[in-house]
Tab-separated table of C-alpha atoms and ligand atoms in Angstrom:
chain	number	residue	atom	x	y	z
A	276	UNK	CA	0.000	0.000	0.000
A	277	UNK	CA	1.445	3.378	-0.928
A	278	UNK	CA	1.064	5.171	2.802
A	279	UNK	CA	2.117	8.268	1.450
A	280	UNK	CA	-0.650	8.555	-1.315
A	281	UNK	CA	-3.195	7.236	1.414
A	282	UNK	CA	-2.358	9.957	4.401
A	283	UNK	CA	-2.568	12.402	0.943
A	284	UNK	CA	-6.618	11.029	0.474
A	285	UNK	CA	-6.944	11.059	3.775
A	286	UNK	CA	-5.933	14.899	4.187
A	287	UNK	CA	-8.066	16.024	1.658
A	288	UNK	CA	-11.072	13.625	2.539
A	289	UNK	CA	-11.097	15.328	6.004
A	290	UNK	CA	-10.426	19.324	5.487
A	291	UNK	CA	-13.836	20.287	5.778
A	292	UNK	CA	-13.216	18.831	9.446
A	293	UNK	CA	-9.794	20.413	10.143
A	294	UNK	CA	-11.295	23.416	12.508
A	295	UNK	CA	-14.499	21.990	13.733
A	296	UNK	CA	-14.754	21.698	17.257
A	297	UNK	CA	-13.825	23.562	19.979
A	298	UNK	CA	-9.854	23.972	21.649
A	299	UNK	CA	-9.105	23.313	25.210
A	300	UNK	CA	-9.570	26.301	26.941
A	301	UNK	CA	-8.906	25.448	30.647
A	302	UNK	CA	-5.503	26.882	30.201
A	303	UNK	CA	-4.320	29.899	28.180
A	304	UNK	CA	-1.555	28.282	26.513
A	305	UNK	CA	-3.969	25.631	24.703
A	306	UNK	CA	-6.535	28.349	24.347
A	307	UNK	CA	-4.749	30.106	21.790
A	308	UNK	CA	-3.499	27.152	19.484
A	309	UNK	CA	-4.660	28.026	15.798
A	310	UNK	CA	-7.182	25.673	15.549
A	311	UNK	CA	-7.052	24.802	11.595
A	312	UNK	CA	-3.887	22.975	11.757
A	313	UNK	CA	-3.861	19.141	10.737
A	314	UNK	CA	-0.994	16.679	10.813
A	315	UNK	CA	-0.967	12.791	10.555
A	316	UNK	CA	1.904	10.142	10.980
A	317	UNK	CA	2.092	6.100	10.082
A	318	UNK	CA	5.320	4.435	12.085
A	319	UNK	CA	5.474	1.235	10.728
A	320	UNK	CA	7.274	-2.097	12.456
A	321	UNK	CA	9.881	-2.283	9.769
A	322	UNK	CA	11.043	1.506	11.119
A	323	UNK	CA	9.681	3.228	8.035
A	324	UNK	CA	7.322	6.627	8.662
A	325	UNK	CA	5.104	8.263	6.439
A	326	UNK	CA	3.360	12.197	7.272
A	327	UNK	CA	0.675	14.816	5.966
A	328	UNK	CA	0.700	18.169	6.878
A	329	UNK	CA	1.505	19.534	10.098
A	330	UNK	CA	2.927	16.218	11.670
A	331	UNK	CA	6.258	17.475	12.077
A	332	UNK	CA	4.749	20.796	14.261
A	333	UNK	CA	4.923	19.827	18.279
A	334	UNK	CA	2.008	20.047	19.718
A	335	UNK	CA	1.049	19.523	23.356
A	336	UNK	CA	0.367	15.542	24.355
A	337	UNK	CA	-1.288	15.923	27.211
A	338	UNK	CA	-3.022	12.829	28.344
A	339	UNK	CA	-1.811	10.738	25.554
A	340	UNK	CA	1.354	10.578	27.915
A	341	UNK	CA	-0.861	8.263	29.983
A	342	UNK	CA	-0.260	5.131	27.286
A	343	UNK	CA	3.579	5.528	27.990
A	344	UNK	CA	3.678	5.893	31.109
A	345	UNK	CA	1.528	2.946	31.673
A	346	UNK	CA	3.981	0.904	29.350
A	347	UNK	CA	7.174	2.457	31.018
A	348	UNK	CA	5.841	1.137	34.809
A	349	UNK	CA	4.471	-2.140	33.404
A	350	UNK	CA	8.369	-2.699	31.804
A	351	UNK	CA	9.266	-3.232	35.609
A	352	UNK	CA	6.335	-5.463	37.005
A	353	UNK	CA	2.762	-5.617	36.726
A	354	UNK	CA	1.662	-4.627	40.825
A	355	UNK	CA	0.402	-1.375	39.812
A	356	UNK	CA	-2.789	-3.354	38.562
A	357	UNK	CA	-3.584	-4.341	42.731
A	358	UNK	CA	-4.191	-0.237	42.302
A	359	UNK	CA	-6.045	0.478	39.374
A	360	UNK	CA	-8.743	-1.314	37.329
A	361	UNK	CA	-9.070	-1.614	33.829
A	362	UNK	CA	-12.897	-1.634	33.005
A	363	UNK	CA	-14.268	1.936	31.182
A	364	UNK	CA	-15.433	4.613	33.870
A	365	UNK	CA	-18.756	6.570	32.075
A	366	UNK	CA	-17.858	9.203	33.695
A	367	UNK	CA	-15.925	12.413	32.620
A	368	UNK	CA	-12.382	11.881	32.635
A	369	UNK	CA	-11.605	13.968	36.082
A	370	UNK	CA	-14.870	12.798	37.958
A	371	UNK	CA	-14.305	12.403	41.868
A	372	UNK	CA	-17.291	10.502	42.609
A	373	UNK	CA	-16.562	7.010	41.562
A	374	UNK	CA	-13.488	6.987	43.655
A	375	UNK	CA	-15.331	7.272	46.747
A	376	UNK	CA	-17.542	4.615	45.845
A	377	UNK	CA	-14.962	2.421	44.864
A	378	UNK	CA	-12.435	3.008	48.163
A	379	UNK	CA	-9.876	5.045	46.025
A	380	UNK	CA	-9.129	2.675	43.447
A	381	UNK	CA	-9.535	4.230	40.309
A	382	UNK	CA	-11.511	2.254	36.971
A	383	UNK	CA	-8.738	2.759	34.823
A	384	UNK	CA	-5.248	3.996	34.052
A	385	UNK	CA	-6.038	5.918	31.595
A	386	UNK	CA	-8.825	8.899	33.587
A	387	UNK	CA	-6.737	11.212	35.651
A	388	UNK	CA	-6.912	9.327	38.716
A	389	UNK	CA	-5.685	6.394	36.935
A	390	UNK	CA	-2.755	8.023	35.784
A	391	UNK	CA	-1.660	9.930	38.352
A	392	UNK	CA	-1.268	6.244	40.261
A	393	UNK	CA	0.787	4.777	37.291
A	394	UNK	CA	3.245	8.476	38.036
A	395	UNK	CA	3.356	7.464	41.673
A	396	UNK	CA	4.158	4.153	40.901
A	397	UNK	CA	6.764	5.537	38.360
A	398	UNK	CA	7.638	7.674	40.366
A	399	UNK	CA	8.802	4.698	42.967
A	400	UNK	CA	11.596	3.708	40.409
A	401	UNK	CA	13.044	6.979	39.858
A	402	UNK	CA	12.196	10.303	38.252
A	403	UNK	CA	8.952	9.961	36.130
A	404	UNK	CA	9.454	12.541	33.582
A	405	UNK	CA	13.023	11.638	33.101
A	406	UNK	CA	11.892	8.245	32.428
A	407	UNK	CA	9.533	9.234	29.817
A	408	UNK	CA	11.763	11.626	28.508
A	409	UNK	CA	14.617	9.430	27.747
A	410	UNK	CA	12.282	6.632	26.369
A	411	UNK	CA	10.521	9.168	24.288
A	412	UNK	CA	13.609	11.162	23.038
A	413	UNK	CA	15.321	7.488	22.528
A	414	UNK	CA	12.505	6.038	20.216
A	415	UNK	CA	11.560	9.352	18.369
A	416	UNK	CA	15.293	9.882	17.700
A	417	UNK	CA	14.721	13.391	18.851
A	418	UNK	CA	16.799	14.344	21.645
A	419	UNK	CA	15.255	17.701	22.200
A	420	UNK	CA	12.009	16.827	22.998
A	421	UNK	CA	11.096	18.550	26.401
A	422	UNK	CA	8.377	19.777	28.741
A	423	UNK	CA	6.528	23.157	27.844
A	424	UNK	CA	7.540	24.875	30.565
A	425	UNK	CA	4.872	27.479	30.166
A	426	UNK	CA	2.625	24.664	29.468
A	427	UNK	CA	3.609	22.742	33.354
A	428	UNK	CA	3.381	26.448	34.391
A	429	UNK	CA	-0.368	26.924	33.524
A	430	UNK	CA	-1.468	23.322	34.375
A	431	UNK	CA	0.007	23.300	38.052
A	432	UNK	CA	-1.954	26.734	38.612
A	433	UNK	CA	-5.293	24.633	37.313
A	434	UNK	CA	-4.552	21.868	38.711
A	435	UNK	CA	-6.857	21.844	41.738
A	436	UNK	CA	-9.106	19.107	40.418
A	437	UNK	CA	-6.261	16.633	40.132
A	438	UNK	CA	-5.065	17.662	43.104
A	439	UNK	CA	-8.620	16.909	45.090
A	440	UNK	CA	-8.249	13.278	42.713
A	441	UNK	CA	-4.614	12.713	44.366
A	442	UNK	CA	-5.407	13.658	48.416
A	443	UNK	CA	-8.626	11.400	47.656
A	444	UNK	CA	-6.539	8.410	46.875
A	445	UNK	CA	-3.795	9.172	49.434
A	446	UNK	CA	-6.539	9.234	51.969
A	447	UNK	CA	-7.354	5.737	50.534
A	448	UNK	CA	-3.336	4.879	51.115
A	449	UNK	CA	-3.585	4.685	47.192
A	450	UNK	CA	-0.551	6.880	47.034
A	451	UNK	CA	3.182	5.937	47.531
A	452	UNK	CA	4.766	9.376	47.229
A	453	UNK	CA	3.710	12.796	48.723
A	454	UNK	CA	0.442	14.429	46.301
A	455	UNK	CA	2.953	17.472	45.670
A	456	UNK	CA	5.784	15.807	43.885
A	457	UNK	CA	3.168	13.095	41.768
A	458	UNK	CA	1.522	16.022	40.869
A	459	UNK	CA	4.362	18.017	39.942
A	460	UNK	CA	5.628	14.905	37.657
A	461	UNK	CA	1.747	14.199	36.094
A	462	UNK	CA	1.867	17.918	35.207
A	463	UNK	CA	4.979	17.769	33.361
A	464	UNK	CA	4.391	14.614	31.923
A	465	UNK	CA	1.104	16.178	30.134
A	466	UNK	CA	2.778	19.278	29.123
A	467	UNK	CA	5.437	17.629	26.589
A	468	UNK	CA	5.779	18.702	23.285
A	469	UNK	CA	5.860	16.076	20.284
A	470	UNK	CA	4.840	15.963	16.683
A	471	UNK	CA	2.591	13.240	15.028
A	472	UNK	CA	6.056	11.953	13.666
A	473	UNK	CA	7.206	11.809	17.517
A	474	UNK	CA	4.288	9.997	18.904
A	475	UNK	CA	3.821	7.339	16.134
A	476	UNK	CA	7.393	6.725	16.597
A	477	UNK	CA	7.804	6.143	20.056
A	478	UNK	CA	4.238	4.332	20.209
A	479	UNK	CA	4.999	1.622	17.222
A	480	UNK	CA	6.455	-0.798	20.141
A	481	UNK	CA	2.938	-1.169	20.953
A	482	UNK	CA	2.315	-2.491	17.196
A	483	UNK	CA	5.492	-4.555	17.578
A	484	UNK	CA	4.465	-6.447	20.162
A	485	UNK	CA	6.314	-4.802	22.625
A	486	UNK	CA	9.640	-4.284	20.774
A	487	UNK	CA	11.058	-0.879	20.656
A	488	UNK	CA	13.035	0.481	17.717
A	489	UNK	CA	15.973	-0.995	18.784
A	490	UNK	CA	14.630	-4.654	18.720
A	491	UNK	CA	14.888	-4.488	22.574
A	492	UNK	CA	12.171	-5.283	24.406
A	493	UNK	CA	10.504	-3.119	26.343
A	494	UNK	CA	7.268	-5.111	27.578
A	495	UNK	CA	6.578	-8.782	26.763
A	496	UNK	CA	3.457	-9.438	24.510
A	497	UNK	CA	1.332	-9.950	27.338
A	498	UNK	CA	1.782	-6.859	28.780
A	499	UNK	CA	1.577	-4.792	24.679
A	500	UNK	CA	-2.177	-6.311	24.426
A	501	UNK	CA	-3.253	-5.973	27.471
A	502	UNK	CA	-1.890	-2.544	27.058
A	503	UNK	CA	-3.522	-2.146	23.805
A	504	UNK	CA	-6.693	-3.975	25.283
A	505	UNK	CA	-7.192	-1.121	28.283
A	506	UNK	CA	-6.664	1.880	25.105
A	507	UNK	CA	-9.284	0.289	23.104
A	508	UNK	CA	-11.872	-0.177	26.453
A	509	UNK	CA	-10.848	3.083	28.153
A	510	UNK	CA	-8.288	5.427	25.859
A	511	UNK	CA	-11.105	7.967	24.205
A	512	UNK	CA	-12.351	9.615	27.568
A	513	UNK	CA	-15.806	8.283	27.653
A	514	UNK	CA	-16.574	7.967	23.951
A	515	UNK	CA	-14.593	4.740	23.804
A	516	UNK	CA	-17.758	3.017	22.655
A	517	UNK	CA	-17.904	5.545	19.541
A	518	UNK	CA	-14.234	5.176	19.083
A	519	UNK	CA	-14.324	1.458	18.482
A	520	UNK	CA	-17.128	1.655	16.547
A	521	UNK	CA	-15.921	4.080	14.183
A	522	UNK	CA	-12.212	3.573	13.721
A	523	UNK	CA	-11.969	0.048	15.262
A	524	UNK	CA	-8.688	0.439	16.693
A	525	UNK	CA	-6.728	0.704	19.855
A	526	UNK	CA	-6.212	4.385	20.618
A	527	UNK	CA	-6.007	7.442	23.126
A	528	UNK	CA	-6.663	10.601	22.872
A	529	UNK	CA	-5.451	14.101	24.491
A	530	UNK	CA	-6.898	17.421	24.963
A	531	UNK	CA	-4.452	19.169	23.012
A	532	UNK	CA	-6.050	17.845	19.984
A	533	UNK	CA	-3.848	14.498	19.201
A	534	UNK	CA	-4.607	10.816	19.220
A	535	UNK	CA	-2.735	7.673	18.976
A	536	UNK	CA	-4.033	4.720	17.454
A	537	UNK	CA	-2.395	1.258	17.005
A	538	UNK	CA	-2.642	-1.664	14.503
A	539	UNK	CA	-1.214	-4.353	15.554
A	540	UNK	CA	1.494	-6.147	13.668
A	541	UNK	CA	1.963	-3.523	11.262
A	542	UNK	CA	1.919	0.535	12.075
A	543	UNK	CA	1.093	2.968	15.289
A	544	UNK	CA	-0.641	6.155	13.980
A	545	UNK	CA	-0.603	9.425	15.069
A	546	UNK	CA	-3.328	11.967	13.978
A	547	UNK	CA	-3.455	15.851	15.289
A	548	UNK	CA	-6.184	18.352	15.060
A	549	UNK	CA	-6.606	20.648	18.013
A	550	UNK	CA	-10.685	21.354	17.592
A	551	UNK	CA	-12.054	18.771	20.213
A	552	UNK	CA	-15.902	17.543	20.191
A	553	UNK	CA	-18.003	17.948	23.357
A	554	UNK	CA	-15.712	14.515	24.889
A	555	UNK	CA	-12.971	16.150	24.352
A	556	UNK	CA	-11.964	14.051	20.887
A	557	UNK	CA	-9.911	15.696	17.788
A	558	UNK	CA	-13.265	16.169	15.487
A	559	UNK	CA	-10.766	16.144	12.330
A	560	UNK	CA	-8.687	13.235	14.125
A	561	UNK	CA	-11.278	11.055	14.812
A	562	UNK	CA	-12.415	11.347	11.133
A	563	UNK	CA	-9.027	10.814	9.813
A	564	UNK	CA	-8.601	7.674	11.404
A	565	UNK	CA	-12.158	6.530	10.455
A	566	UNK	CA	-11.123	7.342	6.945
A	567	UNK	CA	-7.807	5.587	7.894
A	568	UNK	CA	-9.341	2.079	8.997
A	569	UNK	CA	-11.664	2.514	6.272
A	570	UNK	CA	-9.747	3.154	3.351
A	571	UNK	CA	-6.875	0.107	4.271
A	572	UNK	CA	-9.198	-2.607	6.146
A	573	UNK	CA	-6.827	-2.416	8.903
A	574	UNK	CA	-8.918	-2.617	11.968
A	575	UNK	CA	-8.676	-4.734	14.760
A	576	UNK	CA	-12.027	-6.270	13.558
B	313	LIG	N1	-3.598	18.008	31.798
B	313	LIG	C1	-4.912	17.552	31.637
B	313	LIG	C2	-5.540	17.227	32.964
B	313	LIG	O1	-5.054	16.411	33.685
B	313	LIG	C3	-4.925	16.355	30.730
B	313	LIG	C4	-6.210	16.316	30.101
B	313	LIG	C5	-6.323	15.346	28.966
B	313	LIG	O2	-5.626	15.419	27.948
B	313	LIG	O3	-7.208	14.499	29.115
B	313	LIG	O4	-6.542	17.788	33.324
């Protein structure tokens, strides 16, 4: 299949999309992204990467951060599942309410509560957002990806609702480290900078059964479906349902307008639009990777 006439189609198939939607807006910095800018990657297994548009622009990750992080604690053992769950919460993505219910345990790794448990847990081995950052500058080949400082800045001055999310769970004994600090690291782990190009790159070890682009190995193949399994379930705030139904894929999705979708065996794809539908979905990335699935039959189903 020629990938780079394909992402081509795909571009123009979606522009009357590219726009749509509504940006973040809980901080200033993702407030004022342009929002008619569109960019698409394809990493393949064989190291190969194909891009449309803007998908060499860095663009703010936000929670996609929460697939690698998962994958980077998981690489050391698999305890931080006595913590979380892994079934699909309903609820939005920052909801306290469940937690109480459920005695501080949150559904999922991939709603803030979730995460910020797989950052405390990361945070047990060492500095989180070093971690990432290595792994991330290591697979995209770009050493200078970093933390948008004013980015971190903006988020740790809104960041009272994840802050409520983290005393809840410490209160629960669901926490390892102090709140500060795992707070400090979720913040900066959301606030990194990468291009489509980037994030298909450092997220094709998820395609490759859990081989990184070194041929190490970086989970076992357990670990890269069930990994896969909890983005497909859980990874589209609480429009997972539509996700799956439309684009049929594994995939998760940030605020700042990107999402990450894997095939298995064969490519990890990264799509960015910054207009957001009323989940919180790219509207023009969401398309794109319906038209993607589409167009090549290569859905999980
Ligand atoms: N920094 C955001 C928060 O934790 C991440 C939101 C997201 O992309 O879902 O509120």
């Amino acid at each position: 299949m020629d990938l780079a006439a394909l992402l081509d189609r795909i571009a123009d198939d979606v522009a009357p999309e590219i726009g749509r939607g509504a940006v973040a807006d809980y901080i200033p910095a993702l407030a004022r992204v342009e929002p008619r800018q569109f960019g698409m990657a394809i990493a393949e297994v064989d190291g190969s990467v194909h891009g449309v548009g803007d998908w060499r622009r860095p663009f703010s990750i936000q929670s996609m951060s929460k697939v690698f992080t998962l994958a980077l604690v998981l690489a050391h053992d698999d305890g931080v599942w006595t913590r979380v769950g892994r079934e699909p919460s309903g609820d939005p993505f920052n909801s306290l309410v469940q937690l109480e219910h459920e005695d501080g345990i949150p559904r999922n790794p991939f709603i803030n509560a979730g995460a910020l448990v797989v950052t405390d847990e990361l945070a047990h081995h060492g500095d989180a957002t070093e971690a990432l950052l290595r792994f991330l500058r290591k697979e995209s080949g770009h050493p200078e990806i970093d933390v948008d400082s004013e980015v971190a800045a903006s988020e740790a001055e809104h960041a009272d609702r994840n802050r409520a999310l983290a005393y809840f769970m410490a209160s629960y004994r669901n926490m390892r480290n102090p709140v500060p600090a795992v707070l400090d690291q979720y913040v900066r782990q959301c606030s990194i900078a990468m291009s489509c190009h980037d994030v298909a790159r450092s997220a094709v070890f998820l395609a490759r059964h859990g081989l990184r682009n070194d041929g190490s190995r970086l989970l076992g193949q357990s670990a890269a479906k069930r990994v896969n399994a909890v983005m497909l379930t859980c990874g589209t705030y609480d429009a997972a349902g539509e996700f799956a139904y439309r684009v049929g894929l594994p995939g998760k999705s940030g605020v700042g307008g990107g999402i990450v979708a894997i095939v298995p065996g064969r490519c990890a794809v990264c799509v960015w639009s910054p207009g957001l539908d009323a989940r919180g979905n790219s509207v023009a990335g969401v398309a794109a990777l319906d038209r993607f699935t589409t167009l090549t039959g290569w859905s999980i189903f």
